[in-house]
Amino acid sequence: MYIIPWYESVFTTDNQAGLERPIWVDPTGSNRIKPKKARRTRAPNQFSHLFPALLPIDTLLPSAPRFLLMSKSVPPSKGIVYLVGAGPGDPGLLTLRAKECIEEADVLIYDYLSNPEFLRMAKAGSERIYAGKKAKDHTLTQDQINALIVAKAKEGKVVTRLKGGDPVLFGRGAEEAAELAAAGIRYEIVPGVSSSIAGPIYAGIPVTHRAHASQLTIFTGHEDPTKPESSLDYAHLAKTPGTRVMLLGVERMMEFTGVLIKHVAAADTPVA
C-alpha cells in the first residue's frame, strides 16, 4: 500500500476575534463544536477504505476537516473519544493537540508505553484507567479495551485513549476506531511522533539520507498470534534497500536475524 497524503485547508472566520480557525462539525449536522484555540486543520479521512461502514468524506459538511467519523446506521453518542499518540516518551515530543486532549479528558485510558508524567496533565477528578500490555502480561485484552472505550463514551464522557508513539502505527488505533464507528461514537485520531523515526534520530541515525538511504521500511515484530501464518515477506525484507525498522520485536530479535540471513541478507549488515 502506498500512502500519499492529501491536505485540504478548511477555515471559517471568527467574527469576534477576526481569526480564521477550523470548525468541528457533527456529521449529523445537529451541532457545531468550536475548539478552544485556533489550530491548523487536519487532513480529511484518507483511510475510508478500511472502514466501509463509515460516511464517505463528501457527506460531511465542508468545514469538517477532522476525523469525526460515524457509522451510517447507529445514532451518534454524546461522548467523544480521542485516539492520541503520546510519542516516544520524551515529554518534549508530545504534540500540543495531544496535551489538549489529555487536559480535556473526563476519562484517560493509557498504555504501558505512554510516559506516566503525562498523567499529571489530566484535570482534577478525571478517571484514569491503566490498560497497558507487556509481553505475556496484558492488563486488559484488546476486546475489553474496545468495550471500555465505547462504554465510557456512551456515558457522554470525553475519553482520551493515550497510546505510545503513533496510535495507528502498529498501535491498534485503527481497530479501536472501527469499533467506535460501528457503535456510533464520535472520535478523532491525533497523530504522534513514532519511535520508528525518533528512536534512531536520538541515537544519531537518520532513517533517510540523500546519499545513503532513499527508502524506509517499517515492519512489526509482533503480528497477531491468531493468524495462521505471517504476513511478512522475509525474502523481500532481506533484499529491500534503504533503512529497515522493526518495531515490537525485542523478544524475537535472534529469530528475525536468522530468518533474514537465511533469505540472503548480508551477515555484515549494520544493525542498531
Short mmCIF file of C-alpha atoms in Angstrom, two decimals:
data_model
loop_
_atom_site.label_atom_id
_atom_site.label_comp_id
_atom_site.label_asym_id
_atom_site.label_seq_id
_atom_site.Cartn_x
_atom_site.Cartn_y
_atom_site.Cartn_z
CA MET A 1 0.00 0.00 0.00
CA TYR A 2 1.29 3.45 -0.89
CA ILE A 3 0.01 6.46 1.07
CA ILE A 4 0.35 9.91 -0.46
CA PRO A 5 -1.08 12.48 1.98
CA TRP A 6 -3.55 14.98 0.56
CA TYR A 7 -4.37 18.03 2.61
CA GLU A 8 -7.24 20.46 2.30
CA SER A 9 -7.31 23.63 4.37
CA VAL A 10 -10.81 24.39 5.58
CA PHE A 11 -11.33 27.54 7.60
CA THR A 12 -14.15 29.65 8.90
CA THR A 13 -13.89 33.19 10.20
CA ASP A 14 -14.37 34.01 13.85
CA ASN A 15 -16.07 37.41 13.61
CA GLN A 16 -15.28 38.38 17.20
CA ALA A 17 -11.58 37.62 17.11
CA GLY A 18 -11.04 38.26 13.41
CA LEU A 19 -9.21 34.94 13.15
CA GLU A 20 -9.51 32.08 10.75
CA ARG A 21 -9.89 28.79 12.59
CA PRO A 22 -11.13 25.29 11.83
CA ILE A 23 -14.59 24.26 12.99
CA TRP A 24 -15.63 20.81 14.15
CA VAL A 25 -18.94 19.69 12.78
CA ASP A 26 -21.03 16.74 13.86
CA PRO A 27 -21.67 14.74 10.64
CA THR A 28 -25.35 14.62 11.56
CA GLY A 29 -25.42 18.41 11.28
CA SER A 30 -27.01 18.69 14.73
CA ASN A 31 -24.33 20.77 16.38
CA ARG A 32 -21.13 22.68 15.78
CA ILE A 33 -18.26 22.47 18.22
CA LYS A 34 -15.51 25.07 18.24
CA PRO A 35 -12.06 24.17 19.52
CA LYS A 36 -10.73 26.34 22.33
CA LYS A 37 -7.84 27.69 20.31
CA ALA A 38 -7.13 28.41 16.67
CA ARG A 39 -5.27 25.43 15.21
CA ARG A 40 -4.13 24.12 11.88
CA THR A 41 -6.66 21.95 10.15
CA ARG A 42 -6.13 18.22 9.85
CA ALA A 43 -6.18 16.09 6.74
CA PRO A 44 -9.55 14.63 5.74
CA ASN A 45 -10.00 10.90 6.19
CA GLN A 46 -7.55 9.03 3.96
CA PHE A 47 -8.46 5.62 5.34
CA SER A 48 -12.14 5.26 4.49
CA HIS A 49 -11.36 2.04 2.58
CA LEU A 50 -10.53 0.46 5.95
CA PHE A 51 -13.95 1.30 7.36
CA PRO A 52 -16.60 0.56 4.72
CA ALA A 53 -19.46 1.30 7.13
CA LEU A 54 -18.46 4.95 7.50
CA LEU A 55 -19.90 8.01 5.88
CA PRO A 56 -17.83 8.99 2.82
CA ILE A 57 -15.92 12.23 3.32
CA ASP A 58 -18.10 14.16 0.86
CA THR A 59 -21.14 13.64 3.12
CA LEU A 60 -19.50 15.69 5.86
CA LEU A 61 -20.11 19.42 5.93
CA PRO A 62 -17.39 21.43 4.15
CA SER A 63 -15.96 22.79 7.40
CA ALA A 64 -15.32 19.37 8.96
CA PRO A 65 -11.64 18.66 8.35
CA ARG A 66 -11.10 16.29 11.26
CA PHE A 67 -11.57 12.57 11.67
CA LEU A 68 -15.10 12.72 13.11
CA LEU A 69 -16.34 9.50 11.57
CA MET A 70 -19.65 7.83 12.22
CA SER A 71 -21.50 4.65 11.40
CA LYS A 72 -24.33 5.17 8.92
CA SER A 73 -26.81 3.06 10.85
CA VAL A 74 -26.12 3.85 14.53
CA PRO A 75 -27.36 7.08 16.20
CA PRO A 76 -24.41 9.24 17.35
CA SER A 77 -23.49 9.27 21.03
CA LYS A 78 -22.99 12.40 23.12
CA GLY A 79 -19.48 11.39 24.15
CA ILE A 80 -16.32 11.61 22.08
CA VAL A 81 -13.09 9.62 22.04
CA TYR A 82 -9.62 10.94 21.21
CA LEU A 83 -7.21 8.26 20.00
CA VAL A 84 -3.99 10.02 20.88
CA GLY A 85 -0.37 9.28 20.07
CA ALA A 86 1.78 10.10 23.12
CA GLY A 87 5.04 9.98 21.17
CA PRO A 88 8.18 8.00 22.09
CA GLY A 89 8.31 9.08 25.74
CA ASP A 90 10.16 12.40 25.79
CA PRO A 91 7.63 14.98 27.08
CA GLY A 92 9.12 17.48 24.66
CA LEU A 93 7.85 15.36 21.77
CA LEU A 94 4.24 15.28 22.94
CA THR A 95 2.18 17.34 20.50
CA LEU A 96 0.16 20.36 21.60
CA ARG A 97 -3.02 18.68 20.38
CA ALA A 98 -2.25 15.58 22.45
CA LYS A 99 -1.72 17.76 25.54
CA GLU A 100 -5.10 19.42 24.97
CA CYS A 101 -6.82 16.05 24.71
CA ILE A 102 -5.25 14.90 27.99
CA GLU A 103 -6.30 18.11 29.74
CA GLU A 104 -9.89 17.91 28.48
CA ALA A 105 -10.44 14.22 29.26
CA ASP A 106 -13.08 13.03 31.71
CA VAL A 107 -11.60 9.54 31.32
CA LEU A 108 -7.94 8.87 30.48
CA ILE A 109 -7.19 5.31 29.31
CA TYR A 110 -3.44 4.94 28.95
CA ASP A 111 -0.94 2.36 27.76
CA TYR A 112 2.26 0.93 29.19
CA LEU A 113 4.35 2.82 26.63
CA SER A 114 2.94 6.29 27.42
CA ASN A 115 5.04 8.38 29.81
CA PRO A 116 3.47 8.42 33.33
CA GLU A 117 4.40 12.12 33.55
CA PHE A 118 1.58 12.84 31.10
CA LEU A 119 -0.98 11.81 33.72
CA ARG A 120 -0.13 14.97 35.65
CA MET A 121 -1.62 17.00 32.80
CA ALA A 122 -5.07 15.50 33.39
CA LYS A 123 -7.65 17.66 35.14
CA ALA A 124 -8.57 17.06 38.77
CA GLY A 125 -11.30 14.49 39.17
CA SER A 126 -10.67 12.74 35.88
CA GLU A 127 -10.86 8.96 35.85
CA ARG A 128 -7.55 7.28 34.98
CA ILE A 129 -7.51 3.70 33.78
CA TYR A 130 -4.36 1.72 33.04
CA ALA A 131 -4.77 -0.59 30.04
CA GLY A 132 -1.13 -1.44 29.40
CA LYS A 133 0.23 -4.51 27.69
CA LYS A 134 3.65 -6.05 28.15
CA ALA A 135 4.89 -9.35 26.79
CA LYS A 136 2.66 -12.09 28.26
CA ASP A 137 1.22 -9.56 30.73
CA HIS A 138 -1.95 -7.86 29.47
CA THR A 139 -3.96 -5.80 31.96
CA LEU A 140 -6.95 -5.97 29.60
CA THR A 141 -7.48 -7.82 26.34
CA GLN A 142 -7.99 -5.72 23.23
CA ASP A 143 -11.68 -6.68 23.16
CA GLN A 144 -12.04 -5.49 26.77
CA ILE A 145 -10.31 -2.20 25.91
CA ASN A 146 -12.62 -1.68 22.94
CA ALA A 147 -15.68 -2.32 25.10
CA LEU A 148 -14.39 0.02 27.83
CA ILE A 149 -13.81 2.91 25.43
CA VAL A 150 -17.26 2.52 23.88
CA ALA A 151 -18.98 2.24 27.28
CA LYS A 152 -17.33 5.38 28.69
CA ALA A 153 -18.16 7.40 25.57
CA LYS A 154 -21.79 6.25 25.71
CA GLU A 155 -21.95 7.77 29.20
CA GLY A 156 -21.42 11.11 27.45
CA LYS A 157 -17.83 11.50 28.59
CA VAL A 158 -14.76 12.88 26.87
CA VAL A 159 -12.44 9.89 26.62
CA THR A 160 -8.76 10.18 25.76
CA ARG A 161 -7.12 6.92 24.74
CA LEU A 162 -3.41 7.56 25.20
CA LYS A 163 -1.10 5.28 23.24
CA GLY A 164 2.68 5.27 22.89
CA GLY A 165 4.16 6.54 19.63
CA ASP A 166 1.55 6.97 16.91
CA PRO A 167 -1.89 5.44 17.56
CA VAL A 168 -2.21 3.65 14.23
CA LEU A 169 1.39 2.59 13.54
CA PHE A 170 1.19 -0.97 14.96
CA GLY A 171 -0.79 0.57 17.83
CA ARG A 172 -4.24 -0.96 17.18
CA GLY A 173 -5.71 2.53 16.88
CA ALA A 174 -7.40 1.55 13.62
CA GLU A 175 -9.08 -1.40 15.35
CA GLU A 176 -10.37 0.86 18.11
CA ALA A 177 -11.55 3.42 15.56
CA ALA A 178 -13.53 0.74 13.73
CA GLU A 179 -15.23 -0.28 17.00
CA LEU A 180 -16.12 3.32 17.75
CA ALA A 181 -17.50 3.89 14.27
CA ALA A 182 -19.65 0.78 14.48
CA ALA A 183 -21.04 1.99 17.82
CA GLY A 184 -21.82 5.49 16.54
CA ILE A 185 -19.17 7.14 18.71
CA ARG A 186 -17.55 10.37 17.56
CA TYR A 187 -13.77 10.19 17.57
CA GLU A 188 -10.65 11.99 16.48
CA ILE A 189 -7.29 10.42 15.67
CA VAL A 190 -4.39 12.52 16.93
CA PRO A 191 -1.09 11.50 15.29
CA GLY A 192 2.00 11.08 17.45
CA VAL A 193 5.75 11.05 16.89
CA SER A 194 6.73 7.44 16.22
CA SER A 195 9.71 5.77 17.87
CA SER A 196 10.47 4.26 14.46
CA ILE A 197 11.85 7.66 13.49
CA ALA A 198 12.52 9.39 16.82
CA GLY A 199 14.47 6.47 18.33
CA PRO A 200 17.07 6.28 15.56
CA ILE A 201 17.37 10.08 15.46
CA TYR A 202 18.08 10.22 19.21
CA ALA A 203 20.78 7.60 18.58
CA GLY A 204 22.28 9.76 15.83
CA ILE A 205 20.92 7.66 12.96
CA PRO A 206 18.84 9.44 10.32
CA VAL A 207 16.46 6.94 8.76
CA THR A 208 16.82 8.61 5.36
CA HIS A 209 19.73 10.39 3.73
CA ARG A 210 20.04 11.52 0.13
CA ALA A 211 23.44 9.85 -0.25
CA HIS A 212 22.72 6.64 1.64
CA ALA A 213 19.04 5.75 2.15
CA SER A 214 16.20 6.86 -0.08
CA GLN A 215 13.81 4.25 1.22
CA LEU A 216 12.38 3.48 4.67
CA THR A 217 10.62 0.21 5.55
CA ILE A 218 8.83 -0.17 8.90
CA PHE A 219 7.58 -3.62 9.89
CA THR A 220 6.27 -5.28 13.02
CA GLY A 221 7.99 -7.94 15.09
CA HIS A 222 4.74 -8.83 16.82
CA GLU A 223 1.98 -9.93 14.49
CA ASP A 224 -1.46 -11.11 15.53
CA PRO A 225 -0.77 -14.51 17.16
CA THR A 226 -4.09 -15.88 15.86
CA LYS A 227 -3.01 -15.53 12.23
CA PRO A 228 -2.38 -18.89 10.53
CA GLU A 229 0.86 -17.60 9.00
CA SER A 230 3.00 -14.49 8.91
CA SER A 231 2.11 -11.67 6.51
CA LEU A 232 5.75 -10.61 6.32
CA ASP A 233 7.71 -11.40 3.19
CA TYR A 234 11.11 -12.14 4.71
CA ALA A 235 12.78 -12.70 1.36
CA HIS A 236 11.64 -9.26 0.27
CA LEU A 237 12.69 -7.66 3.58
CA ALA A 238 16.13 -9.25 3.33
CA LYS A 239 16.74 -7.67 -0.07
CA THR A 240 14.94 -4.36 0.47
CA PRO A 241 17.34 -1.42 0.13
CA GLY A 242 17.45 1.53 2.50
CA THR A 243 16.66 1.58 6.21
CA ARG A 244 14.54 -1.16 7.78
CA VAL A 245 12.96 -0.56 11.18
CA MET A 246 11.41 -3.40 13.19
CA LEU A 247 9.00 -2.42 15.98
CA LEU A 248 7.86 -4.59 18.91
CA GLY A 249 10.40 -7.27 18.14
CA VAL A 250 12.85 -7.45 21.07
CA GLU A 251 11.84 -10.97 22.09
CA ARG A 252 12.19 -12.24 18.52
CA MET A 253 15.39 -10.43 17.62
CA MET A 254 17.54 -13.55 17.19
CA GLU A 255 14.79 -15.32 15.27
CA PHE A 256 14.39 -12.42 12.85
CA THR A 257 18.14 -12.08 12.39
CA GLY A 258 18.43 -15.75 11.45
CA VAL A 259 15.48 -15.61 9.07
CA LEU A 260 16.80 -12.52 7.28
CA ILE A 261 20.27 -14.06 6.86
CA LYS A 262 18.62 -17.24 5.58
CA HIS A 263 16.95 -15.14 2.89
CA VAL A 264 20.31 -13.78 1.75
CA ALA A 265 20.56 -10.59 3.81
CA ALA A 266 24.27 -9.83 4.18
CA ALA A 267 25.59 -11.10 7.52
CA ASP A 268 27.59 -7.87 7.94
CA THR A 269 24.53 -5.61 7.52
CA PRO A 270 24.83 -2.81 10.12
CA VAL A 271 22.25 -3.15 12.90
CA ALA A 272 21.46 -0.71 15.73
#
